[in-house]
């Protein structure tokens, strides 16, 4: 007992207590509560399956001392709150949130929290990207699930891109000079996920030298969005096809 008055007592639940009546004895006289006091036992996580998944996946967590009322179990995947769809004292069924990232699972029941001993692996998924084409410096947004906030990189057709913003469900970047048409890839530790379709990088001609020349003379064309494979660039002079002898993006 930490504090007492004629009408109030402050105490703490002792170790070894279990659900049942509360009694107070004063000078040999005992009062007993009409209802049971529920002792919350610390939950524990024994296992979970599957051990990896993307946003929206159903995950089963096995353990002890969970609440049988689904809403009274707060489940988080590396800090991202999941929806508990079913609960028993030893099993929870949850939906993996789209903003979950790889890390520990926690289950909180009341003021007590259990933490998994191993990490759950959140797998990146790409839903789409917009716009689907653009020139150098066009802003592209990739949407999906479970993008990590750190240790993530982006490539267009294997050309590295620096993101301008990253969240668990979207990544934004500017098409850099040197990038060419190809798939967008999101890379994280142990993961490399690419878009189903290509981002079309529209070429731009910045200049060409010399600005005049005779038949057979070599002309250098500078710009962005060219293919580094010479044969993939179709160059015409007023509609007449030229032979590309070398190329870079």
mmCIF file of C-alpha atoms in Angstrom:
data_model
loop_
_atom_site.group_PDB
_atom_site.id
_atom_site.type_symbol
_atom_site.label_atom_id
_atom_site.label_comp_id
_atom_site.label_asym_id
_atom_site.label_seq_id
_atom_site.Cartn_x
_atom_site.Cartn_y
_atom_site.Cartn_z
ATOM 1 C CA UNK A 1 0.000 0.000 0.000
ATOM 2 C CA UNK A 2 1.573 3.269 -1.130
ATOM 3 C CA UNK A 3 -1.141 5.660 0.065
ATOM 4 C CA UNK A 4 -4.318 5.445 2.166
ATOM 5 C CA UNK A 5 -7.163 7.543 3.489
ATOM 6 C CA UNK A 6 -10.485 6.577 5.106
ATOM 7 C CA UNK A 7 -12.018 6.386 1.619
ATOM 8 C CA UNK A 8 -9.163 5.452 -0.702
ATOM 9 C CA UNK A 9 -6.211 3.056 -0.943
ATOM 10 C CA UNK A 10 -3.461 3.131 -3.565
ATOM 11 C CA UNK A 11 -1.535 -0.073 -4.152
ATOM 12 C CA UNK A 12 0.040 -2.109 -6.968
ATOM 13 C CA UNK A 13 -0.676 -5.578 -8.274
ATOM 14 C CA UNK A 14 1.754 -7.967 -6.536
ATOM 15 C CA UNK A 15 3.858 -10.588 -8.293
ATOM 16 C CA UNK A 16 2.035 -13.917 -8.447
ATOM 17 C CA UNK A 17 -1.439 -12.365 -8.377
ATOM 18 C CA UNK A 18 -4.144 -13.899 -10.561
ATOM 19 C CA UNK A 19 -7.646 -12.859 -11.592
ATOM 20 C CA UNK A 20 -10.088 -12.866 -8.664
ATOM 21 C CA UNK A 21 -11.621 -10.834 -5.838
ATOM 22 C CA UNK A 22 -9.860 -7.962 -4.051
ATOM 23 C CA UNK A 23 -9.999 -8.003 -0.266
ATOM 24 C CA UNK A 24 -9.062 -5.338 2.270
ATOM 25 C CA UNK A 25 -8.556 -6.243 5.943
ATOM 26 C CA UNK A 26 -8.543 -3.523 8.608
ATOM 27 C CA UNK A 27 -8.241 -4.423 12.285
ATOM 28 C CA UNK A 28 -9.392 -7.969 11.670
ATOM 29 C CA UNK A 29 -12.369 -6.927 9.533
ATOM 30 C CA UNK A 30 -12.341 -7.868 5.842
ATOM 31 C CA UNK A 31 -14.124 -6.352 2.858
ATOM 32 C CA UNK A 32 -14.266 -8.248 -0.446
ATOM 33 C CA UNK A 33 -15.025 -6.819 -3.871
ATOM 34 C CA UNK A 34 -18.236 -7.926 -5.570
ATOM 35 C CA UNK A 35 -16.547 -8.397 -8.934
ATOM 36 C CA UNK A 36 -13.292 -10.001 -9.961
ATOM 37 C CA UNK A 37 -10.207 -7.930 -10.647
ATOM 38 C CA UNK A 38 -8.582 -9.078 -13.915
ATOM 39 C CA UNK A 39 -4.836 -9.554 -13.730
ATOM 40 C CA UNK A 40 -3.274 -9.003 -17.118
ATOM 41 C CA UNK A 41 -0.450 -11.458 -17.705
ATOM 42 C CA UNK A 42 2.395 -10.414 -19.952
ATOM 43 C CA UNK A 43 1.833 -11.586 -23.529
ATOM 44 C CA UNK A 44 4.525 -13.528 -25.340
ATOM 45 C CA UNK A 45 5.228 -14.201 -29.018
ATOM 46 C CA UNK A 46 6.335 -17.738 -29.776
ATOM 47 C CA UNK A 47 6.196 -17.690 -33.579
ATOM 48 C CA UNK A 48 4.590 -16.065 -36.606
ATOM 49 C CA UNK A 49 3.855 -17.211 -40.125
ATOM 50 C CA UNK A 50 4.554 -16.482 -42.818
ATOM 51 C CA UNK A 51 7.815 -14.794 -41.878
ATOM 52 C CA UNK A 52 7.652 -12.358 -44.801
ATOM 53 C CA UNK A 53 4.991 -10.658 -46.915
ATOM 54 C CA UNK A 54 3.730 -7.537 -48.655
ATOM 55 C CA UNK A 55 1.084 -5.077 -47.503
ATOM 56 C CA UNK A 56 -2.328 -6.697 -47.174
ATOM 57 C CA UNK A 57 -0.943 -10.173 -46.410
ATOM 58 C CA UNK A 58 -2.519 -12.202 -43.596
ATOM 59 C CA UNK A 59 -0.107 -13.011 -40.782
ATOM 60 C CA UNK A 60 -0.735 -15.403 -37.879
ATOM 61 C CA UNK A 61 1.027 -14.719 -34.585
ATOM 62 C CA UNK A 62 1.200 -17.523 -32.019
ATOM 63 C CA UNK A 63 1.930 -16.944 -28.352
ATOM 64 C CA UNK A 64 0.334 -16.643 -24.941
ATOM 65 C CA UNK A 65 -1.803 -14.235 -22.921
ATOM 66 C CA UNK A 66 -3.328 -12.398 -25.858
ATOM 67 C CA UNK A 67 -6.713 -10.771 -25.361
ATOM 68 C CA UNK A 68 -9.608 -12.697 -26.874
ATOM 69 C CA UNK A 69 -11.054 -9.318 -27.906
ATOM 70 C CA UNK A 70 -9.280 -8.457 -31.146
ATOM 71 C CA UNK A 71 -9.297 -4.687 -30.620
ATOM 72 C CA UNK A 72 -7.534 -5.039 -27.253
ATOM 73 C CA UNK A 73 -4.408 -6.402 -28.930
ATOM 74 C CA UNK A 74 -2.221 -3.674 -30.447
ATOM 75 C CA UNK A 75 0.037 -5.299 -33.026
ATOM 76 C CA UNK A 76 2.832 -3.419 -34.756
ATOM 77 C CA UNK A 77 5.333 -4.381 -37.438
ATOM 78 C CA UNK A 78 8.480 -2.339 -36.820
ATOM 79 C CA UNK A 79 6.228 0.404 -35.454
ATOM 80 C CA UNK A 80 3.486 0.237 -38.120
ATOM 81 C CA UNK A 81 0.105 -0.653 -36.654
ATOM 82 C CA UNK A 82 -1.649 -3.721 -38.088
ATOM 83 C CA UNK A 83 -5.340 -4.592 -38.123
ATOM 84 C CA UNK A 84 -6.216 -7.559 -35.896
ATOM 85 C CA UNK A 85 -9.001 -9.533 -37.567
ATOM 86 C CA UNK A 86 -9.278 -12.471 -35.141
ATOM 87 C CA UNK A 87 -7.985 -13.273 -31.673
ATOM 88 C CA UNK A 88 -7.729 -16.070 -29.140
ATOM 89 C CA UNK A 89 -5.597 -16.256 -26.028
ATOM 90 C CA UNK A 90 -2.859 -18.002 -28.031
ATOM 91 C CA UNK A 91 -3.269 -16.780 -31.614
ATOM 92 C CA UNK A 92 -3.768 -13.511 -33.480
ATOM 93 C CA UNK A 93 -4.664 -13.088 -37.140
ATOM 94 C CA UNK A 94 -3.575 -9.729 -38.523
ATOM 95 C CA UNK A 95 -3.360 -7.865 -41.823
ATOM 96 C CA UNK A 96 0.108 -6.575 -42.661
ATOM 97 C CA UNK A 97 -0.041 -2.775 -43.082
ATOM 98 C CA UNK A 98 1.190 -1.151 -46.287
ATOM 99 C CA UNK A 99 3.634 1.013 -44.339
ATOM 100 C CA UNK A 100 5.292 -1.872 -42.497
ATOM 101 C CA UNK A 101 9.029 -2.277 -42.899
ATOM 102 C CA UNK A 102 11.361 -5.103 -41.919
ATOM 103 C CA UNK A 103 11.768 -5.394 -38.156
ATOM 104 C CA UNK A 104 10.339 -6.818 -34.953
ATOM 105 C CA UNK A 105 6.665 -7.561 -34.276
ATOM 106 C CA UNK A 106 5.208 -6.253 -31.022
ATOM 107 C CA UNK A 107 1.933 -7.191 -29.334
ATOM 108 C CA UNK A 108 0.614 -4.887 -26.603
ATOM 109 C CA UNK A 109 -2.171 -6.019 -24.284
ATOM 110 C CA UNK A 110 -3.062 -3.346 -21.766
ATOM 111 C CA UNK A 111 0.220 -1.892 -20.535
ATOM 112 C CA UNK A 112 2.230 -5.044 -21.268
ATOM 113 C CA UNK A 113 4.127 -5.629 -24.507
ATOM 114 C CA UNK A 114 5.741 -8.671 -26.115
ATOM 115 C CA UNK A 115 8.410 -8.392 -28.815
ATOM 116 C CA UNK A 116 9.345 -11.067 -31.326
ATOM 117 C CA UNK A 117 12.882 -12.438 -31.118
ATOM 118 C CA UNK A 118 13.287 -12.385 -34.914
ATOM 119 C CA UNK A 119 12.466 -9.861 -37.613
ATOM 120 C CA UNK A 120 9.488 -10.019 -39.932
ATOM 121 C CA UNK A 121 10.620 -9.309 -43.510
ATOM 122 C CA UNK A 122 8.380 -6.775 -45.256
ATOM 123 C CA UNK A 123 8.621 -7.332 -49.019
ATOM 124 C CA UNK A 124 8.498 -4.334 -51.345
ATOM 125 C CA UNK A 125 5.746 -4.251 -53.954
ATOM 126 C CA UNK A 126 5.272 -1.727 -56.773
ATOM 127 C CA UNK A 127 1.715 -0.814 -57.772
ATOM 128 C CA UNK A 128 2.341 1.744 -60.507
ATOM 129 C CA UNK A 129 4.244 4.877 -61.467
ATOM 130 C CA UNK A 130 3.187 8.218 -62.943
ATOM 131 C CA UNK A 131 3.730 9.720 -65.367
ATOM 132 C CA UNK A 132 4.783 6.789 -67.543
ATOM 133 C CA UNK A 133 7.064 8.913 -69.723
ATOM 134 C CA UNK A 134 9.078 12.090 -69.489
ATOM 135 C CA UNK A 135 12.231 13.966 -70.346
ATOM 136 C CA UNK A 136 15.235 14.723 -68.179
ATOM 137 C CA UNK A 137 14.118 16.424 -64.891
ATOM 138 C CA UNK A 138 10.515 15.139 -65.171
ATOM 139 C CA UNK A 139 9.244 14.176 -61.697
ATOM 140 C CA UNK A 140 8.197 10.515 -61.409
ATOM 141 C CA UNK A 141 6.253 9.023 -58.490
ATOM 142 C CA UNK A 142 6.352 5.281 -57.820
ATOM 143 C CA UNK A 143 3.577 3.961 -55.566
ATOM 144 C CA UNK A 144 3.515 0.632 -53.773
ATOM 145 C CA UNK A 145 3.900 -0.846 -50.319
ATOM 146 C CA UNK A 146 6.544 -1.456 -47.700
ATOM 147 C CA UNK A 147 9.254 0.836 -49.054
ATOM 148 C CA UNK A 148 11.950 1.235 -46.372
ATOM 149 C CA UNK A 149 12.791 4.764 -45.246
ATOM 150 C CA UNK A 150 16.520 4.041 -45.216
ATOM 151 C CA UNK A 151 18.939 1.952 -47.267
ATOM 152 C CA UNK A 152 16.743 2.230 -50.358
ATOM 153 C CA UNK A 153 17.946 3.108 -53.846
ATOM 154 C CA UNK A 154 16.305 3.605 -57.248
ATOM 155 C CA UNK A 155 17.435 2.763 -60.760
ATOM 156 C CA UNK A 156 16.058 3.373 -64.250
ATOM 157 C CA UNK A 157 17.339 0.741 -66.656
ATOM 158 C CA UNK A 158 20.242 0.119 -64.221
ATOM 159 C CA UNK A 159 21.058 3.852 -64.079
ATOM 160 C CA UNK A 160 21.157 5.169 -60.503
ATOM 161 C CA UNK A 161 18.617 7.788 -59.473
ATOM 162 C CA UNK A 162 18.556 9.959 -56.341
ATOM 163 C CA UNK A 163 15.052 10.051 -54.770
ATOM 164 C CA UNK A 164 13.673 13.446 -53.778
ATOM 165 C CA UNK A 165 11.243 11.917 -51.269
ATOM 166 C CA UNK A 166 10.636 8.473 -49.785
ATOM 167 C CA UNK A 167 7.719 7.149 -47.759
ATOM 168 C CA UNK A 168 6.539 3.616 -47.037
ATOM 169 C CA UNK A 169 4.092 3.810 -49.960
ATOM 170 C CA UNK A 170 5.672 6.200 -52.474
ATOM 171 C CA UNK A 171 9.041 7.267 -53.888
ATOM 172 C CA UNK A 172 9.526 10.399 -55.989
ATOM 173 C CA UNK A 173 12.519 11.233 -58.166
ATOM 174 C CA UNK A 174 13.551 13.348 -61.145
ATOM 175 C CA UNK A 175 14.618 11.606 -64.343
ATOM 176 C CA UNK A 176 18.352 12.312 -64.443
ATOM 177 C CA UNK A 177 20.384 13.242 -67.486
ATOM 178 C CA UNK A 178 21.924 9.985 -68.674
ATOM 179 C CA UNK A 179 18.905 7.791 -67.943
ATOM 180 C CA UNK A 180 17.313 5.863 -70.791
ATOM 181 C CA UNK A 181 14.065 3.979 -71.310
ATOM 182 C CA UNK A 182 13.720 0.910 -69.112
ATOM 183 C CA UNK A 183 12.220 -0.550 -65.978
ATOM 184 C CA UNK A 184 12.283 1.263 -62.646
ATOM 185 C CA UNK A 185 13.902 -0.810 -59.897
ATOM 186 C CA UNK A 186 13.591 -0.299 -56.128
ATOM 187 C CA UNK A 187 16.516 -1.802 -54.238
ATOM 188 C CA UNK A 188 16.709 -2.485 -50.511
ATOM 189 C CA UNK A 189 18.802 -4.947 -48.472
ATOM 190 C CA UNK A 190 18.060 -8.381 -49.942
ATOM 191 C CA UNK A 191 15.447 -7.036 -52.361
ATOM 192 C CA UNK A 192 15.385 -5.830 -55.961
ATOM 193 C CA UNK A 193 11.868 -5.186 -57.286
ATOM 194 C CA UNK A 194 11.177 -3.784 -60.764
ATOM 195 C CA UNK A 195 8.155 -2.308 -62.515
ATOM 196 C CA UNK A 196 6.267 -4.503 -64.961
ATOM 197 C CA UNK A 197 6.534 -1.899 -67.723
ATOM 198 C CA UNK A 198 9.176 0.541 -68.897
ATOM 199 C CA UNK A 199 9.473 4.196 -68.029
ATOM 200 C CA UNK A 200 9.753 5.896 -71.404
ATOM 201 C CA UNK A 201 12.537 8.478 -71.351
ATOM 202 C CA UNK A 202 11.862 10.949 -74.166
ATOM 203 C CA UNK A 203 15.071 12.097 -75.862
ATOM 204 C CA UNK A 204 15.988 15.767 -76.166
ATOM 205 C CA UNK A 205 18.477 17.239 -78.657
ATOM 206 C CA UNK A 206 20.472 20.040 -77.017
ATOM 207 C CA UNK A 207 22.900 20.785 -79.841
ATOM 208 C CA UNK A 208 24.906 19.249 -82.655
ATOM 209 C CA UNK A 209 28.328 19.980 -84.060
ATOM 210 C CA UNK A 210 29.244 20.921 -86.632
ATOM 211 C CA UNK A 211 26.051 22.691 -87.626
ATOM 212 C CA UNK A 212 26.701 22.073 -91.319
ATOM 213 C CA UNK A 213 28.602 19.422 -93.228
ATOM 214 C CA UNK A 214 28.975 17.393 -96.357
ATOM 215 C CA UNK A 215 27.838 13.843 -97.101
ATOM 216 C CA UNK A 216 29.780 11.343 -94.992
ATOM 217 C CA UNK A 217 30.975 13.934 -92.459
ATOM 218 C CA UNK A 218 30.815 12.938 -88.782
ATOM 219 C CA UNK A 219 28.273 14.847 -86.692
ATOM 220 C CA UNK A 220 28.110 14.806 -82.894
ATOM 221 C CA UNK A 221 24.602 15.184 -81.445
ATOM 222 C CA UNK A 222 24.352 16.082 -77.742
ATOM 223 C CA UNK A 223 21.260 15.681 -75.590
ATOM 224 C CA UNK A 224 19.539 13.460 -73.047
ATOM 225 C CA UNK A 225 17.546 10.245 -73.128
ATOM 226 C CA UNK A 226 19.616 8.564 -75.849
ATOM 227 C CA UNK A 227 20.198 4.817 -75.758
ATOM 228 C CA UNK A 228 23.757 3.707 -75.029
ATOM 229 C CA UNK A 229 23.200 0.965 -77.626
ATOM 230 C CA UNK A 230 23.948 2.653 -80.937
ATOM 231 C CA UNK A 231 21.464 0.565 -82.944
ATOM 232 C CA UNK A 232 18.590 1.618 -80.678
ATOM 233 C CA UNK A 233 18.898 5.257 -81.776
ATOM 234 C CA UNK A 234 17.294 6.098 -85.140
ATOM 235 C CA UNK A 235 18.793 9.335 -86.460
ATOM 236 C CA UNK A 236 17.450 11.097 -89.549
ATOM 237 C CA UNK A 237 18.566 14.171 -91.437
ATOM 238 C CA UNK A 238 15.398 15.743 -92.857
ATOM 239 C CA UNK A 239 13.882 12.266 -93.001
ATOM 240 C CA UNK A 240 16.934 10.410 -94.351
ATOM 241 C CA UNK A 241 18.302 7.750 -91.990
ATOM 242 C CA UNK A 242 21.893 8.035 -90.796
ATOM 243 C CA UNK A 243 24.229 5.384 -89.407
ATOM 244 C CA UNK A 244 24.946 5.773 -85.698
ATOM 245 C CA UNK A 245 28.561 4.771 -85.062
ATOM 246 C CA UNK A 246 28.642 5.360 -81.309
ATOM 247 C CA UNK A 247 26.236 6.379 -78.565
ATOM 248 C CA UNK A 248 25.906 7.161 -74.872
ATOM 249 C CA UNK A 249 22.928 8.028 -72.746
#
